Coordinates of C-alpha atoms in Angstrom, one line a residue:
X1 CA 62.9 145.7 102.5
X2 CA 63.1 150.6 102.0
X3 CA 62.2 152.1 104.0
X4 CA 60.5 155.4 103.8
X5 CA 62.2 156.8 106.4
X6 CA 66.2 155.2 106.3
X7 CA 68.3 157.6 108.7
X8 CA 65.8 157.7 111.6
X9 CA 65.8 153.4 111.7
X10 CA 69.4 153.3 110.7
X11 CA 71.0 151.7 114.3
X12 CA 73.5 153.8 116.1
X13 CA 76.8 152.7 117.9
X14 CA 77.2 154.6 121.0
X15 CA 80.4 153.6 123.5
X16 CA 79.9 150.1 123.2
X17 CA 76.7 149.7 123.0
X18 CA 74.7 149.4 119.7
X19 CA 71.0 151.3 119.8
X20 CA 68.5 149.8 116.7
X21 CA 67.6 153.1 115.7
X22 CA 68.1 157.2 115.7
X23 CA 64.7 157.9 118.3
X24 CA 65.6 157.8 121.7
X25 CA 62.7 158.5 124.9
X26 CA 63.4 161.0 126.6
X27 CA 63.6 161.2 130.4
X28 CA 59.8 161.7 131.3
X29 CA 58.3 160.7 135.2
X30 CA 56.7 157.8 135.7
X31 CA 53.2 157.3 136.7
X32 CA 54.1 156.0 140.9
X33 CA 55.9 156.3 143.2
X34 CA 56.5 155.0 146.4
X35 CA 56.7 156.6 149.5
X36 CA 60.0 155.5 150.6
X37 CA 60.6 156.4 146.3
X38 CA 61.3 153.2 144.5
X39 CA 59.8 152.9 140.9
X40 CA 56.0 151.6 140.8
X41 CA 54.9 148.6 139.4
X42 CA 52.6 150.9 137.4
X43 CA 55.9 152.6 136.4
X44 CA 57.5 149.5 135.0
X45 CA 54.5 148.8 133.5
X46 CA 54.4 152.3 131.6
X47 CA 58.1 152.5 130.6
X48 CA 58.1 148.9 129.2
X49 CA 55.3 150.1 127.0
X50 CA 57.2 152.3 125.8
X51 CA 59.9 150.3 124.1
X52 CA 57.5 147.9 122.8
X53 CA 56.9 150.4 120.3
X54 CA 60.8 149.5 119.2
X55 CA 62.3 153.7 120.6
X56 CA 66.4 152.6 120.5
X57 CA 66.1 153.8 124.4
X58 CA 64.8 154.8 127.3
X59 CA 64.9 155.9 130.0
X60 CA 63.3 156.6 133.9
X61 CA 63.3 159.9 135.1
X62 CA 64.2 161.7 137.7
X63 CA 66.6 160.1 140.1
X64 CA 67.8 161.7 142.6
X65 CA 71.5 161.7 143.2
X66 CA 71.4 163.4 146.7
X67 CA 67.8 163.2 148.4
X68 CA 70.8 164.8 151.6
X69 CA 70.4 168.2 150.1
X70 CA 67.7 167.9 146.8
X71 CA 63.9 166.8 148.7
X72 CA 61.9 166.0 145.6
X73 CA 59.8 163.0 145.3
X74 CA 61.1 161.1 142.9
X75 CA 62.8 158.7 142.5
X76 CA 65.6 157.5 144.9
X77 CA 69.1 154.6 144.4
X78 CA 69.8 153.2 147.4
X79 CA 71.1 149.7 149.9
X80 CA 69.3 150.9 152.3
X81 CA 65.6 150.8 151.5
X82 CA 63.8 147.6 150.7
X83 CA 62.6 146.9 147.4
X84 CA 64.9 149.8 145.6
X85 CA 67.5 148.3 143.6
X86 CA 64.6 145.9 142.8
X87 CA 62.4 147.7 141.2
X88 CA 65.0 149.7 139.9
X89 CA 66.3 146.4 138.1
X90 CA 62.8 144.8 137.3
X91 CA 62.1 148.3 135.2
X92 CA 65.3 147.7 133.2
X93 CA 65.6 144.6 132.9
X94 CA 61.2 145.7 131.3
X95 CA 62.9 148.2 129.1
X96 CA 65.8 145.6 127.6
X97 CA 63.4 142.3 126.6
X98 CA 62.1 144.4 124.1
X99 CA 65.1 145.3 122.3
X100 CA 65.5 149.1 124.2
X101 CA 69.0 149.9 126.3
X102 CA 67.3 151.0 129.1
X103 CA 68.7 154.7 130.6
X104 CA 68.2 156.6 133.8
X105 CA 68.4 160.5 134.3
X106 CA 70.5 161.1 137.3
X107 CA 69.4 164.9 138.3
X108 CA 69.5 167.3 141.2
X109 CA 66.9 170.6 141.5
X110 CA 69.2 172.4 143.4
X111 CA 67.5 175.2 145.0
X112 CA 64.7 174.7 143.4
X113 CA 64.2 171.5 145.6
X114 CA 60.9 170.0 147.2
X115 CA 60.2 170.7 142.5
X116 CA 58.3 167.4 142.2
X117 CA 56.0 167.6 145.9
X118 CA 52.4 167.4 145.2
X119 CA 51.8 168.6 148.1
X120 CA 53.7 172.0 147.7
X121 CA 53.9 173.4 151.2
X122 CA 56.1 171.1 152.8
X123 CA 58.8 173.1 150.3
X124 CA 58.8 175.3 153.1
X125 CA 60.5 172.9 155.3
X126 CA 63.7 172.0 152.6
X127 CA 66.7 173.7 152.6
X128 CA 67.4 176.2 149.5
X129 CA 71.1 174.7 148.2
X130 CA 72.9 176.4 145.1
X131 CA 76.0 177.5 143.6
X132 CA 75.5 180.6 145.3
X133 CA 73.6 181.9 148.2
X134 CA 70.5 184.0 147.6
X135 CA 66.4 184.4 147.3
X136 CA 65.0 183.3 144.5
X137 CA 62.3 184.8 143.2
X138 CA 59.7 183.2 145.1
X139 CA 61.1 184.5 148.5
X140 CA 62.3 182.0 149.3
X141 CA 66.2 181.4 150.6
X142 CA 68.3 179.9 148.7
X143 CA 72.3 178.9 150.5
X144 CA 75.5 178.5 148.4
X145 CA 77.1 175.0 148.5
X146 CA 79.9 174.8 151.0
X147 CA 83.0 172.2 149.1
X148 CA 82.3 169.5 151.9
X149 CA 78.7 169.6 150.1
X150 CA 80.2 169.7 146.9
X151 CA 82.4 166.6 146.8
X152 CA 79.8 165.1 148.8
X153 CA 77.2 165.3 145.5
X154 CA 80.0 164.4 142.6
X155 CA 80.2 161.4 145.2
X156 CA 76.8 161.3 145.0
X157 CA 76.4 161.2 141.1
X158 CA 79.2 158.4 140.3
X159 CA 77.2 155.9 143.3
X160 CA 73.8 156.4 141.5
X161 CA 75.6 155.7 138.0
X162 CA 77.2 152.7 139.9
X163 CA 74.4 151.6 141.2
X164 CA 72.4 151.8 138.1
X165 CA 74.8 149.5 135.9
X166 CA 74.7 147.2 138.7
X167 CA 71.1 147.7 138.5
X168 CA 70.8 146.7 134.0
X169 CA 70.7 150.0 133.0
X170 CA 72.8 150.4 129.6
X171 CA 73.2 154.1 129.7
X172 CA 72.8 156.6 132.1
X173 CA 71.4 160.3 131.7
X174 CA 73.1 163.1 133.7
X175 CA 71.1 166.1 134.3
X176 CA 72.8 169.8 133.1
X177 CA 69.8 171.6 131.4
X178 CA 66.6 173.6 132.6
X179 CA 67.4 175.3 135.6
X180 CA 69.1 172.3 138.0
X181 CA 72.1 172.1 140.1
X182 CA 74.7 171.6 137.2
X183 CA 72.6 174.4 135.1
X184 CA 73.6 176.4 138.0
X185 CA 76.6 176.1 138.1
X186 CA 77.1 176.3 134.6
X187 CA 74.9 180.5 134.0
X188 CA 76.4 183.0 135.0
X189 CA 72.8 184.3 136.2
X190 CA 73.2 181.1 139.6
X191 CA 76.1 181.2 140.0
X192 CA 78.1 184.5 141.3
X193 CA 80.7 182.0 143.3
X194 CA 84.9 183.6 142.8
X195 CA 86.3 180.5 144.1
X196 CA 86.8 178.3 141.5
X197 CA 83.6 176.6 140.3
X198 CA 82.7 180.9 140.3
X199 CA 83.9 183.9 137.5
X200 CA 85.3 182.3 134.7
X201 CA 83.2 180.0 131.7
X202 CA 86.3 177.4 132.9
X203 CA 85.5 177.9 136.5
X204 CA 81.3 177.4 136.3
X205 CA 82.4 173.7 133.8
X206 CA 84.5 172.2 136.6
X207 CA 81.3 171.0 138.4
X208 CA 79.8 169.4 135.8
X209 CA 83.0 168.1 134.8
X210 CA 83.6 166.6 138.5
X211 CA 80.4 165.3 138.2
X212 CA 80.9 163.2 135.0
X213 CA 84.6 162.0 135.8
X214 CA 82.4 160.5 139.0
X215 CA 79.9 158.9 136.6
X216 CA 82.9 157.6 133.6
X217 CA 85.1 155.7 136.6
X218 CA 82.3 154.4 138.0
X219 CA 80.9 152.9 135.0
X220 CA 83.8 152.8 133.2
X221 CA 84.6 152.7 130.0
X222 CA 81.8 152.1 126.9
X223 CA 79.6 152.6 129.1
X224 CA 77.1 154.7 127.9
X225 CA 76.8 158.5 129.5
X226 CA 74.5 161.0 127.9
X227 CA 74.6 164.3 128.7
X228 CA 72.0 166.9 128.6
X229 CA 72.4 170.6 127.9
X230 CA 70.2 173.4 127.3
X231 CA 72.1 174.8 124.3
X232 CA 70.6 178.6 125.7
X233 CA 68.8 179.5 128.6
X234 CA 67.5 182.2 126.5
X235 CA 67.1 183.8 129.0
X236 CA 68.3 187.3 129.7
X237 CA 71.2 187.4 132.2
X238 CA 72.1 182.9 131.2
X239 CA 74.1 181.7 129.1
X240 CA 73.9 182.8 124.6
X241 CA 74.5 179.8 122.4
X242 CA 78.1 180.7 121.6
X243 CA 78.3 180.0 125.4
X244 CA 76.8 176.8 124.7
X245 CA 79.6 176.0 122.6
X246 CA 82.0 176.6 124.0
X247 CA 80.2 174.4 127.6
X248 CA 80.6 171.4 124.7
X249 CA 84.0 171.7 123.3
X250 CA 85.1 171.4 128.0
X251 CA 82.9 168.8 128.6
X252 CA 82.6 166.5 125.4
X253 CA 86.0 164.5 126.1
X254 CA 83.6 163.4 129.1
X255 CA 80.4 162.4 127.3
X256 CA 79.7 159.3 125.2
X257 CA 76.5 161.2 123.8
X258 CA 75.4 165.8 123.8
X259 CA 71.3 166.4 124.0
X260 CA 70.9 169.3 123.4
X261 CA 67.2 170.7 124.9
X262 CA 67.0 174.7 125.9
X263 CA 65.8 177.2 128.5
X264 CA 65.3 177.5 131.7
X265 CA 62.4 175.3 133.3
X266 CA 61.7 178.2 136.0
X267 CA 62.0 180.9 132.8
X268 CA 60.7 179.1 129.2
X269 CA 58.8 176.1 130.0
X270 CA 57.0 176.5 127.2
X271 CA 60.2 176.8 125.3
X272 CA 62.2 174.4 126.9
X273 CA 58.8 171.7 126.7
X274 CA 58.1 173.5 122.9
X275 CA 54.1 174.7 123.3
X276 CA 51.7 174.7 120.2
X277 CA 52.3 177.9 120.3
X278 CA 55.8 177.4 118.5
X279 CA 56.6 175.9 115.6
X280 CA 57.4 172.0 115.8
X281 CA 61.6 171.7 116.0
X282 CA 61.7 174.7 117.3
X283 CA 64.8 173.6 119.2
X284 CA 67.1 172.1 116.4
X285 CA 69.2 174.9 115.0
X286 CA 71.1 175.6 118.8
X287 CA 71.7 171.1 118.6
X288 CA 72.5 172.2 114.4
X289 CA 74.9 175.5 115.7
X290 CA 76.2 173.5 118.9
X291 CA 76.8 169.9 116.9
X292 CA 79.1 171.6 113.8
X293 CA 81.7 172.3 116.9
X294 CA 82.1 168.3 118.8
X295 CA 83.0 165.4 117.0
X296 CA 79.8 163.1 119.9
X297 CA 77.6 162.4 118.5
X298 CA 74.1 165.5 119.1
X299 CA 71.1 164.6 120.1
X300 CA 68.0 167.5 119.3
X301 CA 65.3 167.2 121.0
X302 CA 61.5 169.6 121.4
X303 CA 58.1 168.5 120.9
X304 CA 59.7 166.6 117.6
X305 CA 56.4 164.4 115.6
X306 CA 56.4 164.5 112.5
X307 CA 58.7 161.6 110.4
X308 CA 59.4 163.5 107.7
X309 CA 61.0 166.4 109.8
X310 CA 63.4 164.5 111.6
X311 CA 63.6 163.0 108.8
X312 CA 64.9 165.9 107.6
X313 CA 67.3 166.6 110.5
X314 CA 68.8 164.0 110.7
X315 CA 69.5 163.6 106.7
X316 CA 70.3 167.3 107.1
X317 CA 72.8 166.4 109.5
X318 CA 71.7 169.1 111.9
X319 CA 71.4 166.6 114.8
X320 CA 72.6 162.5 115.1
X321 CA 69.4 161.1 116.6
X322 CA 66.0 162.7 117.3
X323 CA 64.4 162.1 121.4
X324 CA 60.6 162.4 122.0
X325 CA 59.2 162.5 125.4
X326 CA 55.5 163.2 124.7
X327 CA 55.4 161.9 121.3
X328 CA 55.9 159.1 122.1
X329 CA 53.1 159.7 125.6
X330 CA 50.4 159.6 122.1
X331 CA 51.6 156.8 120.5
X332 CA 54.7 154.7 122.1
X333 CA 54.2 152.9 118.5
X334 CA 55.2 155.8 117.0
X335 CA 59.4 154.0 116.5
X336 CA 57.3 151.1 114.9
X337 CA 55.4 152.3 112.9
X338 CA 58.5 154.7 110.9
X339 CA 60.6 151.6 110.5
X340 CA 57.3 150.2 109.2
X341 CA 56.4 152.4 106.3
X342 CA 52.6 153.2 109.0
X343 CA 53.4 157.1 109.7
X344 CA 50.0 157.8 108.0
X345 CA 48.9 155.8 111.6
X346 CA 50.6 157.5 113.9
X347 CA 48.8 159.4 117.2
X348 CA 50.6 162.6 116.8
X349 CA 50.8 164.1 120.4
X350 CA 48.5 167.5 120.6
X351 CA 51.0 169.2 122.6
X352 CA 48.7 170.8 124.5
X353 CA 50.1 169.3 127.9
X354 CA 47.9 167.5 129.4
X355 CA 50.6 164.9 130.3
X356 CA 52.3 167.4 133.0
X357 CA 48.7 169.0 134.5
X358 CA 48.2 165.7 135.4
X359 CA 51.5 165.2 136.6
X360 CA 51.6 168.5 138.3
X361 CA 48.6 168.5 139.9
X362 CA 47.5 165.2 140.4
X363 CA 51.0 163.2 140.7
X364 CA 49.1 160.9 137.9
X365 CA 50.3 160.5 134.1
X366 CA 47.6 161.4 131.7
X367 CA 47.7 161.9 127.5
X368 CA 44.6 163.2 126.1
X369 CA 44.8 160.9 123.5
X370 CA 46.4 158.1 124.0
X371 CA 42.8 156.3 126.8
X372 CA 46.0 153.9 128.5
X373 CA 49.2 155.8 129.5
X374 CA 49.2 155.8 133.9
X375 CA 46.5 152.7 133.1
X376 CA 49.1 150.3 131.8
X377 CA 48.8 147.7 134.6
X378 CA 44.4 147.3 133.3
X379 CA 46.5 145.7 130.7
X380 CA 48.0 146.6 127.2
X381 CA 47.1 144.6 124.8
X382 CA 43.1 144.1 123.8
X383 CA 41.6 140.8 124.5
X384 CA 39.1 140.2 121.7
X385 CA 35.5 139.4 123.5
X386 CA 34.2 135.9 124.4
X387 CA 30.8 136.4 122.0
X388 CA 30.7 139.6 118.9
X389 CA 27.7 141.6 119.4
X390 CA 26.6 144.2 116.8
X391 CA 27.5 147.9 118.3
X392 CA 26.2 150.5 116.9
X393 CA 28.2 154.0 118.3
X394 CA 26.3 157.3 116.9
X395 CA 28.5 160.3 116.5
X396 CA 32.0 160.3 114.5
X397 CA 33.9 162.5 117.6
X398 CA 37.1 161.6 119.2
X399 CA 34.8 160.0 121.4
X400 CA 32.9 157.9 119.3
X401 CA 35.9 157.3 116.9
X402 CA 36.9 155.8 120.2
X403 CA 35.2 154.0 120.9
X404 CA 34.2 152.6 117.4
X405 CA 38.3 151.4 116.7
X406 CA 38.7 149.5 120.6
X407 CA 35.1 147.3 120.1
X408 CA 36.1 146.2 116.5
X409 CA 39.8 145.3 117.9
X410 CA 37.8 143.7 119.9
X411 CA 36.4 142.0 117.6
X412 CA 32.6 142.7 117.9
X413 CA 30.8 144.3 115.0
X414 CA 30.8 147.7 114.9
X415 CA 28.7 150.3 112.6
X416 CA 29.5 154.3 113.5
X417 CA 27.0 157.0 111.9
X418 CA 27.9 160.9 111.7
X419 CA 25.4 163.3 110.7
X420 CA 28.3 165.2 109.0
X421 CA 30.9 164.3 105.5
X422 CA 33.6 163.6 108.0
X423 CA 33.9 162.3 111.5
X424 CA 35.8 163.9 113.6
X425 CA 33.5 166.0 115.2
X426 CA 34.6 169.2 117.1
X427 CA 38.2 168.8 115.4
X428 CA 37.2 168.8 112.3
X429 CA 36.8 173.0 113.0
X430 CA 40.9 172.9 114.4
X431 CA 41.8 172.4 110.6
X432 CA 41.6 176.3 110.5
X433 CA 44.2 176.8 112.9
X434 CA 47.4 176.0 112.5
X435 CA 49.2 175.7 115.8
X436 CA 45.8 173.3 116.1
X437 CA 45.8 171.8 113.5
X438 CA 47.3 167.7 114.7
X439 CA 43.2 168.3 116.7
X440 CA 42.2 168.4 113.4
X441 CA 44.7 165.5 112.2
X442 CA 43.3 163.1 115.6
X443 CA 40.4 163.2 113.9
X444 CA 40.7 161.8 110.3
X445 CA 44.1 159.2 111.6
X446 CA 41.2 158.1 114.1
X447 CA 39.0 157.5 111.5
X448 CA 41.3 155.8 109.1
X449 CA 42.8 153.7 112.1
X450 CA 38.7 152.6 112.3
X451 CA 38.8 152.2 108.8
X452 CA 41.4 149.4 108.9
X453 CA 40.7 147.3 112.0
X454 CA 36.5 147.2 109.7
X455 CA 34.8 150.1 111.5
X456 CA 31.6 150.1 108.9
X457 CA 31.7 154.1 108.7
X458 CA 28.6 156.2 107.6
X459 CA 28.4 159.8 106.8
X460 CA 25.8 162.0 106.4
X461 CA 23.6 159.7 108.4
X462 CA 21.4 160.9 111.1
X463 CA 20.2 158.6 113.5
X464 CA 16.6 158.4 114.9
X465 CA 15.2 156.0 117.1
X466 CA 13.5 154.5 113.7
X467 CA 16.7 154.2 112.2
X468 CA 19.2 152.6 115.5
X469 CA 15.8 149.9 115.6
X470 CA 16.0 149.0 112.2
X471 CA 19.9 147.9 112.5
X472 CA 18.6 146.1 115.9
X473 CA 21.7 146.4 117.8
X474 CA 23.4 144.7 120.7
X475 CA 24.9 147.3 122.4
X476 CA 24.7 151.1 121.5
X477 CA 27.2 154.3 122.1
X478 CA 26.4 157.8 121.9
X479 CA 28.4 159.6 121.3
X480 CA 26.6 162.8 120.0
X481 CA 28.3 165.6 121.5
X482 CA 27.8 169.0 121.6
X483 CA 27.1 171.7 120.8
X484 CA 27.2 175.5 119.8
X485 CA 25.9 177.4 123.0
X486 CA 24.4 180.7 121.3
X487 CA 22.9 183.0 123.7
X488 CA 19.5 185.2 123.1
X489 CA 21.6 188.3 122.5
X490 CA 20.1 190.4 120.4
X491 CA 21.0 189.8 117.3
X492 CA 24.1 186.8 117.5
X493 CA 22.1 184.9 115.6
X494 CA 20.4 187.2 112.6
X495 CA 23.3 189.4 111.7
X496 CA 25.9 188.0 108.4
X497 CA 28.6 189.3 110.7
X498 CA 28.2 186.9 113.3
X499 CA 30.3 183.8 113.0
X500 CA 30.3 180.2 115.8
X501 CA 33.5 179.5 116.0
X502 CA 33.1 175.5 115.0
X503 CA 32.3 177.2 112.0
X504 CA 34.8 178.9 111.3
X505 CA 36.8 176.9 108.6
X506 CA 33.4 177.8 107.0
X507 CA 33.8 180.7 106.7
X508 CA 37.7 181.9 106.9
X509 CA 37.9 184.4 103.9
X510 CA 34.8 186.2 105.6
X511 CA 36.6 187.3 108.8
X512 CA 37.5 190.4 108.1
X513 CA 40.9 192.1 110.1
X514 CA 38.7 193.5 112.6
X515 CA 37.2 191.2 114.0
X516 CA 34.9 190.4 117.8
X517 CA 36.8 187.3 119.3
X518 CA 32.7 187.0 122.1
X519 CA 34.0 184.6 124.9
X520 CA 37.5 184.2 127.0
X521 CA 37.7 179.7 127.3
X522 CA 39.5 178.3 126.1
X523 CA 38.2 177.9 122.3
X524 CA 37.8 182.0 122.1
X525 CA 41.5 182.6 123.8
X526 CA 42.9 180.3 121.6
X527 CA 41.2 181.6 118.4
X528 CA 41.0 185.0 119.4
X529 CA 45.5 183.9 119.4
X530 CA 45.5 183.2 115.9
X531 CA 43.5 186.4 114.6
X532 CA 46.9 188.4 115.7
X533 CA 49.3 185.8 114.0
X534 CA 47.1 186.8 111.1
X535 CA 47.7 190.6 111.5
X536 CA 43.8 191.4 112.4
X537 CA 42.9 193.6 115.1
X538 CA 41.5 191.4 118.0
X539 CA 38.9 192.2 120.3
X540 CA 38.4 189.8 123.6
X541 CA 34.8 189.7 125.2
X542 CA 34.3 187.6 128.1
X543 CA 31.4 188.2 130.8
X544 CA 33.7 186.9 134.2
X545 CA 37.0 188.5 135.8
X546 CA 39.8 185.7 134.8
X547 CA 40.3 184.5 130.6
X548 CA 41.0 180.6 129.5
X549 CA 39.9 178.7 133.5
X550 CA 39.2 175.9 131.3
X551 CA 42.7 175.8 130.2
X552 CA 45.2 173.5 131.7
X553 CA 47.3 175.3 134.8
X554 CA 51.0 174.1 132.5
X555 CA 49.3 175.6 128.9
X556 CA 46.9 178.6 131.3
X557 CA 50.0 181.5 131.6
X558 CA 51.0 180.1 128.3
X559 CA 48.2 180.0 126.6
X560 CA 48.0 184.3 128.3
X561 CA 50.7 185.1 128.4
X562 CA 50.9 184.6 123.8
X563 CA 47.4 187.4 124.3
X564 CA 49.9 189.5 126.0
X565 CA 52.2 189.4 123.9
X566 CA 49.4 188.9 120.6
X567 CA 48.5 192.5 121.6
X568 CA 45.1 191.2 121.8
X569 CA 42.8 194.4 123.1
X570 CA 40.8 192.6 125.6
X571 CA 37.7 193.5 128.0
X572 CA 37.1 191.1 130.6
X573 CA 33.8 191.7 133.3
X574 CA 32.3 193.0 129.8
X575 CA 29.0 191.1 129.2
X576 CA 27.1 191.2 125.7
X577 CA 24.0 192.2 125.2
X578 CA 23.6 193.3 121.7
X579 CA 25.6 192.1 118.3
X580 CA 25.2 194.7 115.6
X581 CA 26.8 195.2 111.8
X582 CA 29.0 196.8 113.3
X583 CA 30.3 195.9 117.0
X584 CA 29.0 194.8 119.9
X585 CA 27.4 196.8 122.6
X586 CA 28.6 195.3 125.9
X587 CA 27.6 196.4 129.9
X588 CA 30.8 196.7 131.8
X589 CA 31.5 196.0 135.5
X590 CA 30.1 199.0 136.7
X591 CA 27.1 198.7 135.2
X592 CA 27.8 201.3 132.0
X593 CA 27.2 200.6 128.4
X594 CA 29.9 200.4 126.4
X595 CA 30.6 199.9 122.5
X596 CA 33.5 197.8 121.1
X597 CA 33.6 198.1 117.9
X598 CA 34.6 195.3 115.2
X599 CA 33.2 194.4 111.5
X600 CA 33.1 191.3 112.5
X601 CA 31.6 188.5 115.8
X602 CA 33.4 185.1 116.4
X603 CA 31.4 183.0 119.1
X604 CA 33.0 181.1 120.8
X605 CA 30.1 181.1 123.9
X606 CA 31.2 177.2 125.1
X607 CA 28.9 174.0 124.3
X608 CA 26.1 171.5 125.8
X609 CA 25.3 168.7 125.4
X610 CA 23.6 167.5 122.7
X611 CA 21.0 165.4 125.3
X612 CA 17.9 165.5 123.6
X613 CA 19.9 162.7 121.0
X614 CA 20.3 160.4 123.8
X615 CA 17.8 161.3 125.2
X616 CA 15.7 159.4 122.1
X617 CA 18.4 156.5 121.0
X618 CA 18.2 155.1 125.3
X619 CA 15.9 152.1 124.8
X620 CA 17.2 151.2 120.8
X621 CA 19.6 148.5 122.6
X622 CA 19.1 146.7 125.5
X623 CA 22.6 148.3 126.1
X624 CA 23.1 151.7 125.8
X625 CA 26.1 153.7 126.7
X626 CA 26.5 157.5 126.4
X627 CA 30.6 158.9 126.2
X628 CA 32.0 162.0 125.8
X629 CA 30.6 165.5 125.7
X630 CA 26.5 164.2 125.3
X631 CA 27.7 163.1 129.2
X632 CA 29.0 166.6 130.4
X633 CA 31.3 168.7 127.9
X634 CA 34.5 168.4 129.3
X635 CA 37.7 168.1 127.5
X636 CA 39.0 165.4 123.9
X637 CA 41.1 163.9 127.5
X638 CA 37.8 162.8 128.6
X639 CA 35.7 161.3 125.3
X640 CA 38.4 159.6 124.5
X641 CA 39.2 157.4 127.9
X642 CA 35.0 157.7 128.4
X643 CA 35.1 156.3 124.7
X644 CA 37.9 153.2 124.4
X645 CA 36.0 152.0 128.3
X646 CA 32.8 152.7 126.5
X647 CA 34.0 149.5 124.1
X648 CA 35.6 148.0 126.4
X649 CA 32.3 147.1 129.2
X650 CA 30.8 145.6 126.2

């Protein structure tokens, strides 16, 4: 067949191993780690699911090579712990039986030991080891590794690589980026040693070379070794791209694949894992520059999820391989859809950081747009229902679309009614904000998938009791969503200069260059950033003391930093009491009246559940479920999850 994306679909040989395409699964921690740090059964299923989707390789992350000096509750691999080797063996087999190459990331976090402990207080009892004595920004003391400990750690990399090979893994990745131990030796910011491991670049690279030599001796010739390198640390005091090129040149003879990432985890999370505020592929330039100076294949990574973009990267020679992590959470079948020319059916990653926030807060893994993630043991296949039912889904937002899609896949007759002229619900409004457009695209894609699955989609259709009775469904799923909250503030409803954030996409040209965003929650903050990027004069008013408490713990710091650097004028602890043609009258924390000037007002004061529709339709079928915002105003994550499982219950 003629491939739409021939370069992405082309096989590649690395070392003595053949990879079926140019799309690799970057390291991503699994969904369960046992008390003794073996790979839990849910994680094995998680990695298997990625392999089934057609990706060329799946990298298990992170294998702590030297627990004695690292301390994180991540995967350990040894011959002493019952089940340790077996858990890795079963995982490698689960990956390989679907045609993907199983790889494992060998890691040591150095002076950031304990990063992956859910109980962060336990870090206080860990000794932090790094290249040099010092003190971390959080006050924790760092002790310099002795030569004896360096030798032990170097040997441990080889020992773990040999065990991984024994378990059936066909490649290893040595993590040399993102601020972990190898990167700390490479970095002039972290490495202040005066011995053979410090000072000159050649000395700072020595530890990485010794590690790679240890790994090569353990796995033998032809066994692929991938090295993950931050092409530049991208902060003052760290190494830049020019030094990154020289590091790559000093390491290439010891590796088979150079994986070029960016930044330092502790000083640039939103760069290492590009946030929605950055362009897709924002780090590709690093791989492109380094590739010109090395002879080994080069992989690039960083917020990549668009096949056309990834095809261009390889076709133009910027990299030989593209790696994805979050994109394969959102849609594990992305590679298969690329290869079979079904790219219009890809569910794209939103770069919302739900996956990483959940990892940090609850030690679980989940994805906003994929309800299966973290629950793979419940079953990867949607099983047809024993008895076909007529299902009425009321509402075409994310909860309703996911409900309809899952119900249709189970073989039910599904009618979805949406009162508007397109599906997507609250996601429709996101089309006007460039860095959130993928949220809008989610609604479009889910609508297409529903149509492909045979869902009868009826637009411009308001469902009342009479309409529902006419359809006479066996089961109703109520996904009527929420409506904008418009409090009784004088002038808010009457003034022509007020635009509801949900309706902004209809009023783009009505927003003047002097705009006030009323409401400092997540939606308001993101709208303010959008307007600032349009070079408008933006004021953000919030009645409480904090902005966007509803944002997750990974997204919120990046959001606040973006607000700060965008020059947005923020008014916290200001309660709006009147909207006028020329601004908003507020009361501040001291009870004083403050007039904030602006000729356009964007109202982003939150949402309220549409309970009246739920109440009207509650008795219109023998069984009725309610999902999404009509239950409680929440997140896309909740809407997708509830919609999927409501359909499974039919």
